[in-house]
mmCIF file of C-alpha atoms and ligand atoms in Angstrom:
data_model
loop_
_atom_site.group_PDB
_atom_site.id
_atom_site.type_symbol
_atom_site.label_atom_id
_atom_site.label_comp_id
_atom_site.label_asym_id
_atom_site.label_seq_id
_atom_site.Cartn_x
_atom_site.Cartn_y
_atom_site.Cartn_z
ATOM 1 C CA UNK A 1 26.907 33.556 33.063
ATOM 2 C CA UNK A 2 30.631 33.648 32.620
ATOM 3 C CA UNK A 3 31.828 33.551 28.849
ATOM 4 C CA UNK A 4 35.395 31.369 30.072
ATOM 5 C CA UNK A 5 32.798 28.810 31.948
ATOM 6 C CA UNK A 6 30.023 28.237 29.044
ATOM 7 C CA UNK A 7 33.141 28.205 26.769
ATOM 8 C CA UNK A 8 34.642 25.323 28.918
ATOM 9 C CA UNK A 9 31.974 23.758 29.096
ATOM 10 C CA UNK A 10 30.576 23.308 25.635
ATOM 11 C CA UNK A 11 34.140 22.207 24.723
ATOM 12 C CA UNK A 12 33.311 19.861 27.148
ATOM 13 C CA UNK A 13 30.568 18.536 25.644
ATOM 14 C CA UNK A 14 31.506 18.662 22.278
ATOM 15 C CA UNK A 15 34.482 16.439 22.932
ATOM 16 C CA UNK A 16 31.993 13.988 23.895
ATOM 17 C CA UNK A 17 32.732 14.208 27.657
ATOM 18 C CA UNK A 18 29.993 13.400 30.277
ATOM 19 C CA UNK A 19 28.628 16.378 32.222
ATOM 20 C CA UNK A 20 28.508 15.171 35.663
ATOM 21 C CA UNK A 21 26.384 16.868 38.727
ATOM 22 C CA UNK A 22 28.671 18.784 40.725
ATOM 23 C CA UNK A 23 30.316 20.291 37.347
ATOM 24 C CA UNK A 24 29.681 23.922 36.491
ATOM 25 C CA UNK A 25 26.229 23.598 34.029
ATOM 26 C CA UNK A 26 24.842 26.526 32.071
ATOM 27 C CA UNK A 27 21.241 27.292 33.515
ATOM 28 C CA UNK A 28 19.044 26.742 30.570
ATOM 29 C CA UNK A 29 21.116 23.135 30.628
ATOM 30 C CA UNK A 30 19.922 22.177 34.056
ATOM 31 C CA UNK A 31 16.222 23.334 33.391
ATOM 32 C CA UNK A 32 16.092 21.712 29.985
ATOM 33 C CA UNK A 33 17.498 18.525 31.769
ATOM 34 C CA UNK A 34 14.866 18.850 34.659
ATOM 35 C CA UNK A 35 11.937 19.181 32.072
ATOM 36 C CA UNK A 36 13.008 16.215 29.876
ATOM 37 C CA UNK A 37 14.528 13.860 32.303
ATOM 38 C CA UNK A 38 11.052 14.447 34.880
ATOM 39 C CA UNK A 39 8.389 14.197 31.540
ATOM 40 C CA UNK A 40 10.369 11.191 30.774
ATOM 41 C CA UNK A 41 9.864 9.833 34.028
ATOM 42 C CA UNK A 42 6.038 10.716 34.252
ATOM 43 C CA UNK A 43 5.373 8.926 30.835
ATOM 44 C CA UNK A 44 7.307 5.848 32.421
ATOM 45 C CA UNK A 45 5.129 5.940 35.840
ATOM 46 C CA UNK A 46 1.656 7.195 33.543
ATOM 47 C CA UNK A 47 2.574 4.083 31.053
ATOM 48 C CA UNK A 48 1.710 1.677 33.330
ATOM 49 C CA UNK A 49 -2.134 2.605 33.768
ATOM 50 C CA UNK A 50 -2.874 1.355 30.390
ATOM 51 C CA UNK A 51 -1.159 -1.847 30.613
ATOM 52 C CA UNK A 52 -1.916 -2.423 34.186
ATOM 53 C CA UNK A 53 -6.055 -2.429 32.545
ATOM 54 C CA UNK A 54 -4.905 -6.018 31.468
ATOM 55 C CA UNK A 55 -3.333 -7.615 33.935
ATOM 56 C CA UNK A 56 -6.668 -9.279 35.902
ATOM 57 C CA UNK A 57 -7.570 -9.675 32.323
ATOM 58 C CA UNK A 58 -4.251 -11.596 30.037
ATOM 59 C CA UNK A 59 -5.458 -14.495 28.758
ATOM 60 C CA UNK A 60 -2.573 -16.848 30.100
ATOM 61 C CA UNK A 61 -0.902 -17.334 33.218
ATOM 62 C CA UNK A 62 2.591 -16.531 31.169
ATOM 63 C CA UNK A 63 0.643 -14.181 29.639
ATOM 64 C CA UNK A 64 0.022 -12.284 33.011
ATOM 65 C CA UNK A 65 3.338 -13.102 34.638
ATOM 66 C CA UNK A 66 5.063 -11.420 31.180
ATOM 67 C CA UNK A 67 2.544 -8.720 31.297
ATOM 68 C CA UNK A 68 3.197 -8.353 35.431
ATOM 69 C CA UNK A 69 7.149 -7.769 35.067
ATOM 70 C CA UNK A 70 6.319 -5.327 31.740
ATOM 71 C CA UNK A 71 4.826 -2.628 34.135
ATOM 72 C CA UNK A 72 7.175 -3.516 37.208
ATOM 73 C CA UNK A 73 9.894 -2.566 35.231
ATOM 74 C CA UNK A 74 8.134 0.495 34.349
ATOM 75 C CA UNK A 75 7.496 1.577 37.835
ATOM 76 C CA UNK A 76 11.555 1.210 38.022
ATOM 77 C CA UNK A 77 12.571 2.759 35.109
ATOM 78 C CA UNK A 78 9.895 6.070 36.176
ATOM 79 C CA UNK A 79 11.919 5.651 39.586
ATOM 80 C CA UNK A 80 15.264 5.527 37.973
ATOM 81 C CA UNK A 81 14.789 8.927 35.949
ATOM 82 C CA UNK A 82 13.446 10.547 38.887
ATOM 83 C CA UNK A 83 16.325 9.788 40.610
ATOM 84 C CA UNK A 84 18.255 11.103 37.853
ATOM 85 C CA UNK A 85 16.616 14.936 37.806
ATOM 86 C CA UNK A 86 17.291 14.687 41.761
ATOM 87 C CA UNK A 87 20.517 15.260 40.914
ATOM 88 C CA UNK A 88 20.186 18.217 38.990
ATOM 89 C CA UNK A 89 18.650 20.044 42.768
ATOM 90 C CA UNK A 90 15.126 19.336 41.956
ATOM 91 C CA UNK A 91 12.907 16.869 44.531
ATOM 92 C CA UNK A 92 10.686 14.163 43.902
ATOM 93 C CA UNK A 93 7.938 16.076 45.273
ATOM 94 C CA UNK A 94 8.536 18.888 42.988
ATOM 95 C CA UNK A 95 8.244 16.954 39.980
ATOM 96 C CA UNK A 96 5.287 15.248 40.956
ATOM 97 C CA UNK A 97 3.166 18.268 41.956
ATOM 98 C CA UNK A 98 4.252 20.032 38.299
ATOM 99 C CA UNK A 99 2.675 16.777 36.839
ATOM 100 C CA UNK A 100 -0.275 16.612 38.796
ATOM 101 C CA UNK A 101 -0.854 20.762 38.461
ATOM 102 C CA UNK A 102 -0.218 20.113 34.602
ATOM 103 C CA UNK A 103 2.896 22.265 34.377
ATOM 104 C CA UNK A 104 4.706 19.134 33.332
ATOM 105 C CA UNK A 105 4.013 16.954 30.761
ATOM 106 C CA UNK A 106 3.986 12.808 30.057
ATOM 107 C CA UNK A 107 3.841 11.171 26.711
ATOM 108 C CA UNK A 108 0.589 11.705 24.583
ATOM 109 C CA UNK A 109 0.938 8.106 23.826
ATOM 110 C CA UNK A 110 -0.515 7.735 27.220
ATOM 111 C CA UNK A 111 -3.074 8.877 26.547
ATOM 112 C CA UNK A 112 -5.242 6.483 24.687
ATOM 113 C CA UNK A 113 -7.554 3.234 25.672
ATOM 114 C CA UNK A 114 -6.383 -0.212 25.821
ATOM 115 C CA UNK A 115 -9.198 -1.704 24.351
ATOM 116 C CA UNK A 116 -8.361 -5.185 23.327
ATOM 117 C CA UNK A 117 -5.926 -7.744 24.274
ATOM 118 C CA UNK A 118 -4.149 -7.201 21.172
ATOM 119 C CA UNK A 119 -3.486 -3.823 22.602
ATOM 120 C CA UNK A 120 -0.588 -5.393 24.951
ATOM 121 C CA UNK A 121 0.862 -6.663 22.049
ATOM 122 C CA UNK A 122 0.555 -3.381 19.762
ATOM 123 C CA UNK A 123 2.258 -1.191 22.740
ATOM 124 C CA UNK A 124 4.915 -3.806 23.299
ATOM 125 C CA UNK A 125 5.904 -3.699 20.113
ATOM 126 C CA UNK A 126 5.044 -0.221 18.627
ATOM 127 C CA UNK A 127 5.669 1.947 21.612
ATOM 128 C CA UNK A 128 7.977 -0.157 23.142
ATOM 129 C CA UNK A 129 9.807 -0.059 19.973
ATOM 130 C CA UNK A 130 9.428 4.097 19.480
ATOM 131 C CA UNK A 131 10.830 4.246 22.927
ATOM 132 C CA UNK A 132 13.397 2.043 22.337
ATOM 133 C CA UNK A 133 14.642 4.373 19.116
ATOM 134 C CA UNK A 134 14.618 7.122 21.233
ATOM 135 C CA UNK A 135 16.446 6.233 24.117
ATOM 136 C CA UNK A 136 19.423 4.150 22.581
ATOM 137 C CA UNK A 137 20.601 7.364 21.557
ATOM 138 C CA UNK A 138 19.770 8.819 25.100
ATOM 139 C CA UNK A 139 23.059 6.488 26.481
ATOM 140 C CA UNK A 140 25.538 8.747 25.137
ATOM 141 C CA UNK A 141 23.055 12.164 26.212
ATOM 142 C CA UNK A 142 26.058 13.958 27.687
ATOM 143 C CA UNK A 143 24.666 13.973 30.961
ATOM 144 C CA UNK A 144 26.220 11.557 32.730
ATOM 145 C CA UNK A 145 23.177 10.171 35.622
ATOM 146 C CA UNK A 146 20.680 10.108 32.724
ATOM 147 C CA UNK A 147 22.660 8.420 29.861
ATOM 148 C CA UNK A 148 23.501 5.755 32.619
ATOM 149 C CA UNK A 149 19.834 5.405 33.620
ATOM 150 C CA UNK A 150 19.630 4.690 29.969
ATOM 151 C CA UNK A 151 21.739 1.623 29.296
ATOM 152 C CA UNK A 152 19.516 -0.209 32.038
ATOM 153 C CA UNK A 153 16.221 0.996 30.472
ATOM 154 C CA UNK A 154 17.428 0.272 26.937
ATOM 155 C CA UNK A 155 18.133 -3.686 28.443
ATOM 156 C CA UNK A 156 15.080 -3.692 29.774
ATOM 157 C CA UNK A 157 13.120 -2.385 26.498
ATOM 158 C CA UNK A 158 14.330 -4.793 24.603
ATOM 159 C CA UNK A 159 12.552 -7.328 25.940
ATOM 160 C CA UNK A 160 9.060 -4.903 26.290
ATOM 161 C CA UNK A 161 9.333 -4.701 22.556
ATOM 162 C CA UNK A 162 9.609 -8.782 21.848
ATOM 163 C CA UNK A 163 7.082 -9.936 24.511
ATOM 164 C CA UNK A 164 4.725 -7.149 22.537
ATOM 165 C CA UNK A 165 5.566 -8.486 19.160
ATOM 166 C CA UNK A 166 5.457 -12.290 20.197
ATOM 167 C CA UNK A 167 1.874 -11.518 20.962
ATOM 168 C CA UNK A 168 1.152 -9.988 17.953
ATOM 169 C CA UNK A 169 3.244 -12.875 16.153
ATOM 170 C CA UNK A 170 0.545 -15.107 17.904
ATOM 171 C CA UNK A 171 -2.697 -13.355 16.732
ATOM 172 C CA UNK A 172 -1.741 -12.372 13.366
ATOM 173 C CA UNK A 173 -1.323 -16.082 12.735
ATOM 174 C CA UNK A 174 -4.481 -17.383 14.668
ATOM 175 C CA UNK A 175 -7.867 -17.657 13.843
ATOM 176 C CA UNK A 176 -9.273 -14.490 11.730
ATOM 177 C CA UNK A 177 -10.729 -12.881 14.546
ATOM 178 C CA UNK A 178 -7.559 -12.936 15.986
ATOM 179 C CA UNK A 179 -5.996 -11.681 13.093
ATOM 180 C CA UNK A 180 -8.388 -9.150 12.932
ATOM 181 C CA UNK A 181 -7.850 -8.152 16.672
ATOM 182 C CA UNK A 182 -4.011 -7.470 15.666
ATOM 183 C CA UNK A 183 -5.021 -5.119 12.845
ATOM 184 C CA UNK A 184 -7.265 -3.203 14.211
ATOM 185 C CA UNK A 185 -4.683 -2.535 17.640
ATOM 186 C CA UNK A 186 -2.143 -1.609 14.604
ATOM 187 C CA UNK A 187 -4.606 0.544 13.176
ATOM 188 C CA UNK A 188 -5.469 2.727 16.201
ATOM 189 C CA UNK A 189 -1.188 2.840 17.995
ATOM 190 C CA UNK A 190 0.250 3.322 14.549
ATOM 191 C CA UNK A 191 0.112 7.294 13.765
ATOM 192 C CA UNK A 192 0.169 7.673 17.820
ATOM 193 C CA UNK A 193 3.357 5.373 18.139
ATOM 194 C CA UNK A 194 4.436 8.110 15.648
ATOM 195 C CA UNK A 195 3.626 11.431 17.607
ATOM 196 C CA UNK A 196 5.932 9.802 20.789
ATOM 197 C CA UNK A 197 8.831 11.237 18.631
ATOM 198 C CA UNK A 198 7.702 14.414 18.929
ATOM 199 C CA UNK A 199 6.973 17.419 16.965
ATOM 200 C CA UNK A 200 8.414 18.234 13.410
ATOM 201 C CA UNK A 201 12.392 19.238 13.689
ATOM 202 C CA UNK A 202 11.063 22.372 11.955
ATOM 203 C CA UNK A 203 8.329 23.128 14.753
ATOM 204 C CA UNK A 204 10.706 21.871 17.863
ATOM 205 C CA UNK A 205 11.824 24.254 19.871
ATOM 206 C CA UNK A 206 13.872 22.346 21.733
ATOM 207 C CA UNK A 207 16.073 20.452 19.483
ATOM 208 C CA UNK A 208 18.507 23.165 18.404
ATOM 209 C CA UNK A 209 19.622 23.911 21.933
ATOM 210 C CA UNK A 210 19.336 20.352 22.732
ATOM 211 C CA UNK A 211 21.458 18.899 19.788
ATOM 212 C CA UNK A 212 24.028 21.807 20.913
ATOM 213 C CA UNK A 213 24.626 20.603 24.192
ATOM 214 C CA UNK A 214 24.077 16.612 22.823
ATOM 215 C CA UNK A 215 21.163 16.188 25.322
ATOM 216 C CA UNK A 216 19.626 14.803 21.742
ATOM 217 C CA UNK A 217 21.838 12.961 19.651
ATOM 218 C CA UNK A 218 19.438 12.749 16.598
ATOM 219 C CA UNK A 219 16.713 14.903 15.982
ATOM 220 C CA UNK A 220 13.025 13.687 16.554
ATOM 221 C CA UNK A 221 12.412 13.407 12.468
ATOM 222 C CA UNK A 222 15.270 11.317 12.474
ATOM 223 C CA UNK A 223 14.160 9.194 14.766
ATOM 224 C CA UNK A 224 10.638 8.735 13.232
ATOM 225 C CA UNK A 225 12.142 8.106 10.365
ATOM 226 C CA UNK A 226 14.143 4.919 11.541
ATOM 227 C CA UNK A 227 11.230 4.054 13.584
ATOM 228 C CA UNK A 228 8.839 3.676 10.409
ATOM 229 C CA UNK A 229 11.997 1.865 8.004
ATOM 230 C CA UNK A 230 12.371 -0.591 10.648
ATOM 231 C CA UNK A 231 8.760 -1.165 11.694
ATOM 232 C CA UNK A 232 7.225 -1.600 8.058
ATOM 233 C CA UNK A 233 8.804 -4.780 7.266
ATOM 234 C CA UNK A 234 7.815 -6.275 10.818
ATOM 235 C CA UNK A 235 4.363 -5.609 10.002
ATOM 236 C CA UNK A 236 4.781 -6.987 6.318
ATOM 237 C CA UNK A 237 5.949 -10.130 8.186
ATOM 238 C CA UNK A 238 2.634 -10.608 10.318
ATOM 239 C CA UNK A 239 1.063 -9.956 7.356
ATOM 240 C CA UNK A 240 -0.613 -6.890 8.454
ATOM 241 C CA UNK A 241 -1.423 -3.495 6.702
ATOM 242 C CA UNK A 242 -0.015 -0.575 7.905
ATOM 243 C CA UNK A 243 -2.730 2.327 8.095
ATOM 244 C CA UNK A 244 -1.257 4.954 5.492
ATOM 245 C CA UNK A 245 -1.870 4.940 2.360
ATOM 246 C CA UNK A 246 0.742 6.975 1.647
ATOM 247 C CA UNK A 247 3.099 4.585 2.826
ATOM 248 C CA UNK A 248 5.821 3.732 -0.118
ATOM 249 C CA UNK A 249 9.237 2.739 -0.432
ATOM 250 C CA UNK A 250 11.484 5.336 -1.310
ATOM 251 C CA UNK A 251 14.634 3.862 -3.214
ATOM 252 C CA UNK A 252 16.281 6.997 -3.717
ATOM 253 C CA UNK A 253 16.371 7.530 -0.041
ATOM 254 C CA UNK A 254 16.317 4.142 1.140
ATOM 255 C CA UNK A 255 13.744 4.326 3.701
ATOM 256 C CA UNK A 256 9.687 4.742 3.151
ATOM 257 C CA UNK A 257 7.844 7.774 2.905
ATOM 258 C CA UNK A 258 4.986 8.085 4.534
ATOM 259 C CA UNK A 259 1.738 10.045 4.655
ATOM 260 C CA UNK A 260 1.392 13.468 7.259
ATOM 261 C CA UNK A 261 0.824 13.250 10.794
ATOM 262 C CA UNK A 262 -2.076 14.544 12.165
ATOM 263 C CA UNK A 263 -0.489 17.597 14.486
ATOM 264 C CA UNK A 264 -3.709 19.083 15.543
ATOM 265 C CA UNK A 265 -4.336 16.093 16.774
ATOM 266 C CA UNK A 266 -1.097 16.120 18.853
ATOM 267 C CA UNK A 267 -1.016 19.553 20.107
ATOM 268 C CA UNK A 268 -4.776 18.488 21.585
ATOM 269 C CA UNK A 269 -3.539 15.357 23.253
ATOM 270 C CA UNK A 270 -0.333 17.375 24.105
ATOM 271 C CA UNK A 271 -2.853 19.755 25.677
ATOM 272 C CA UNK A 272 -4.124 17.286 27.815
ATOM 273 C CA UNK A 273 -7.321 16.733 25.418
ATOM 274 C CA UNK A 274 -6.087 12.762 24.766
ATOM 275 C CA UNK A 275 -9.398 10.107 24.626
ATOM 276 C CA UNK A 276 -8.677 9.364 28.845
ATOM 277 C CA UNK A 277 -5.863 11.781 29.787
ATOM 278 C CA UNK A 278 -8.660 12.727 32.476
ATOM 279 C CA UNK A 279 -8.778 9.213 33.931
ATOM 280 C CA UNK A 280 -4.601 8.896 33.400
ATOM 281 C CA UNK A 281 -4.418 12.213 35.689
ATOM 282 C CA UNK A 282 -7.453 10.944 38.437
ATOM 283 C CA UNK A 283 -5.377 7.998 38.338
ATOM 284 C CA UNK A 284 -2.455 9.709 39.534
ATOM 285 C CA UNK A 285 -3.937 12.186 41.867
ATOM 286 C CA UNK A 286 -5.756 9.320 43.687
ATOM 287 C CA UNK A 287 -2.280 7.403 43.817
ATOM 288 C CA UNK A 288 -0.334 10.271 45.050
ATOM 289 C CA UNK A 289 -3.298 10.914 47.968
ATOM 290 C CA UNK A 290 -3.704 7.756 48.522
ATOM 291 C CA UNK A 291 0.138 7.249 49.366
ATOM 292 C CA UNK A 292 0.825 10.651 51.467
ATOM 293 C CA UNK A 293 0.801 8.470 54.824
ATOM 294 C CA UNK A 294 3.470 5.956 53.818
ATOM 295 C CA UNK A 295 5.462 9.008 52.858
ATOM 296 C CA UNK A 296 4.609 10.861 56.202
ATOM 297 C CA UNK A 297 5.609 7.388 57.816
ATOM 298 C CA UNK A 298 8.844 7.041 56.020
ATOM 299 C CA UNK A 299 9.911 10.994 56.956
ATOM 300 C CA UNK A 300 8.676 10.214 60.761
ATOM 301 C CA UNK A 301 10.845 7.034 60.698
ATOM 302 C CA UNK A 302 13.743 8.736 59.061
ATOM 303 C CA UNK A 303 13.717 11.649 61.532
ATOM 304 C CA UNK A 304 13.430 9.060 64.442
ATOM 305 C CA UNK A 305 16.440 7.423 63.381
ATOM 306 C CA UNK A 306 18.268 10.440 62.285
ATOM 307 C CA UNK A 307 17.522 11.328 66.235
ATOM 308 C CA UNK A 308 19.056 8.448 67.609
ATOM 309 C CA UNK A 309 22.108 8.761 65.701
ATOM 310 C CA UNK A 310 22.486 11.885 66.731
ATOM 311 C CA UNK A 311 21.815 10.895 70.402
HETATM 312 N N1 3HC B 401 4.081 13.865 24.327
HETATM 313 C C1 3HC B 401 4.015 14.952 25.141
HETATM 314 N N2 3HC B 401 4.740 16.076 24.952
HETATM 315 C C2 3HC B 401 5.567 16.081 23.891
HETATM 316 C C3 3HC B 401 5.716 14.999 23.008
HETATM 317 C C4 3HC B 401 4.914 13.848 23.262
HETATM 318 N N3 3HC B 401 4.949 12.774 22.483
HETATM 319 N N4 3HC B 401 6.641 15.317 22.072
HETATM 320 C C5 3HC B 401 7.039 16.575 22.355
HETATM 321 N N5 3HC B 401 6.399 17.033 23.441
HETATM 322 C C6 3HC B 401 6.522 18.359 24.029
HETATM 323 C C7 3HC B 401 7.925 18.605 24.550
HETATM 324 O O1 3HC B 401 8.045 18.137 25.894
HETATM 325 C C8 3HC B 401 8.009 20.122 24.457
HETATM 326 O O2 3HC B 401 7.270 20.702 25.526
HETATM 327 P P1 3HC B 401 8.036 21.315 26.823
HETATM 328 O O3 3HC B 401 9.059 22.281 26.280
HETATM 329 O O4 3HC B 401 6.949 21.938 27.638
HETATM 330 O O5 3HC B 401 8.671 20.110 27.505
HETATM 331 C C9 3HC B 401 7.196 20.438 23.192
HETATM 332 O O6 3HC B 401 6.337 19.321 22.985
HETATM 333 C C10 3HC B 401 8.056 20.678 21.969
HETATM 334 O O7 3HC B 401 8.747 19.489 21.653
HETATM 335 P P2 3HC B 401 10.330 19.495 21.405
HETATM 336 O O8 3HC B 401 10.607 18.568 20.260
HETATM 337 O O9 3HC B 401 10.837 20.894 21.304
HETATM 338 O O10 3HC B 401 10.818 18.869 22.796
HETATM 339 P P3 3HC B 401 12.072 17.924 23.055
HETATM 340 O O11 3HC B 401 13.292 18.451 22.384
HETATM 341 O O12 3HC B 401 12.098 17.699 24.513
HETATM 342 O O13 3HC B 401 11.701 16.535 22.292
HETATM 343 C C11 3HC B 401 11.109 14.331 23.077
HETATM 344 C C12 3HC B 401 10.604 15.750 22.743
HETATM 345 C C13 3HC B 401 11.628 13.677 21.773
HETATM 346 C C14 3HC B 401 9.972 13.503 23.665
HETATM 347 C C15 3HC B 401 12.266 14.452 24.083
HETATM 348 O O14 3HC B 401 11.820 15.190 25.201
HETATM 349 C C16 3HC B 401 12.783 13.113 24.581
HETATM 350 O O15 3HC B 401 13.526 12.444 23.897
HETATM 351 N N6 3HC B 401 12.393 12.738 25.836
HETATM 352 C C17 3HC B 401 12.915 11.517 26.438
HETATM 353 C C18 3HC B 401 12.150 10.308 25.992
HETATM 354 C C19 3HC B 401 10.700 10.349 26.452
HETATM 355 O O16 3HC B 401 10.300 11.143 27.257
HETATM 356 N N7 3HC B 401 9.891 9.442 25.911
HETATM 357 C C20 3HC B 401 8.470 9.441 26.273
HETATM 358 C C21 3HC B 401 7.965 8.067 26.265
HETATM 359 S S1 3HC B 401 8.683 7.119 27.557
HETATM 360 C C22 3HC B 401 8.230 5.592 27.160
HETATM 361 O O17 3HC B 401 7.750 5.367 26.101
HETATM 362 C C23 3HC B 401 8.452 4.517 28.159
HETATM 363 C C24 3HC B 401 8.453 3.163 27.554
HETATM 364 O O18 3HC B 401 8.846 2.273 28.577
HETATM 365 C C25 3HC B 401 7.114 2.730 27.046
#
């Protein structure tokens, strides 16, 4: 590539300025863009098989209604950030057939059961909340389409996160089997809410090129790291225990320290060895077969009317 250009344009960048599509882009920027911005949309579109498992099944009308508008607002958000890498010259159909050939990745969070109605409210608020650390940074990513698809996602996750910790609120404070139901969602999302933020800064290979070019604005320990200060004392208030012993207030460093992450675990999950990361991919295959004829309908309809426009 041309010295003058990647000089331009990491001045660019490092004056804060948005990269748009039709500027000149280093290679290894639009590829790093297409991997991130399309996993990002696969864990959006993936994300709403577990919570869809409790929609026939929310105890409450509101309940369902809340739950309902959760996982629309997924769908859209998945839809946005594909939109997003479209810009960058890759297609939707691209994308999808890396996914569903495994070449491209969703988040291992994904990747576990819903078991229990408290479940709904653990995700709201746990990896609701994880995704909400990471993508508030994500609005000033210096690509312009995907830090704008962030400032409607980050409105939108706001609300994910309190609808998941009202519910929560409500169990932790009902009868003790409720309360019980609560701690033992928080028990089995807490160290996987944890994992979302990805691997160790010291075992990312990503992160130094990505902090370079301010695709990532903090670095994923960072992020954890904010994640678990602000998350302890919201469990403290529903008066439930997070599970790490290790967990402790660190004065010194104002924020808690907190007991090691299980990264064999990750790497398996991030190998596609998660608890029902075979039903989450089923899921999709079926979806994807199951909708090539409204896709063959739109294209006929399209080229019809691109026909008689022409005519
Ligand atoms: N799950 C799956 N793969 C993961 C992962 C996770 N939790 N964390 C890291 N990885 C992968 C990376 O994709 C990378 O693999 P690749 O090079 O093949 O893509 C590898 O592990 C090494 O990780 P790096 O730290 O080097 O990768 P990144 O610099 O890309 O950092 C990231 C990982 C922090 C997830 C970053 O990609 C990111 O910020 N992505 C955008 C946000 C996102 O995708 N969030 C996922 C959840 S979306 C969500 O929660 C929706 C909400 O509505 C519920």
């Amino acid at each position: 590539e041309d010295p003058a250009l990647l000089e331009a344009f990491e001045a660019r960048v490092a004056a804060d300025e948005f990269i748009e599509p039709k500027d000149w882009m280093p290679e290894a920027y639009r590829k790093t863009l297409v991997r991130q911005i399309s996993q990002h949309a696969h864990s959006e579109i993936v994300g709403m098989l577990p919570e869809g498992n409790w929609i026939t099944r929310a105890p409450s009308l509101r309940r369902k209604a809340v739950l309902l508008a959760k996982v629309q607002d997924e769908a859209g958000h998945g839809l946005y950030l594909y939109c997003a890498a479209e810009t960058l010259g890759t297609s939707r159909d691209q994308m999808t057939e890396a996914l569903l050939a495994g070449k491209a990745k969703y988040s291992t969070i994904f990747n576990y059961p819903t078991l229990t109605w408290a479940d709904m409210g653990a995700i709201g608020w746990l990896v609701d909340g994880a995704a909400i650390m990471n993508q508030v940074p994500l609005q000033r990513t210096s690509y312009g389409p995907y830090a704008r698809a962030m400032v409607k996602v980050c409105k939108e996750e706001s609300f994910h996160q309190r609808q998941g910790y009202e519910i929560m609120t409500v169990l932790a404070g009902g009868t003790p089997e409720q309360k019980a139901m609560a701690q033992d969602a928080l028990d089995r999302w807490w160290w996987p809410s944890l994992m979302m933020f990805g691997p160790p800064d010291d075992n990312s290979p990503n992160t130094a090129q990505s902090m370079r070019w301010r695709i990532k604005r903090d670095t994923n320990d960072a992020l954890r790291q904010k994640f678990v200060d602000i998350t302890v004392p919201q469990a403290e208030f529903l008066g439930l225990s997070v599970p790490d012993p290790d967990l402790a207030w660190n004065a010194d460093k104002q924020g808690y320290d907190f007991g090691a992450i299980d990264w064999d675990e990750f790497y398996a999950v991030v190998r596609g060895e998660g608890p029902v990361a075979k039903e989450r991919m089923a899921a999709r295959r079926q979806a994807w077969q199951d909708g090539a004829w409204v896709r063959e309908a739109a294209d006929a309809h399209a080229a019809k009317r691109a026909a008689r426009i022409a005519a």
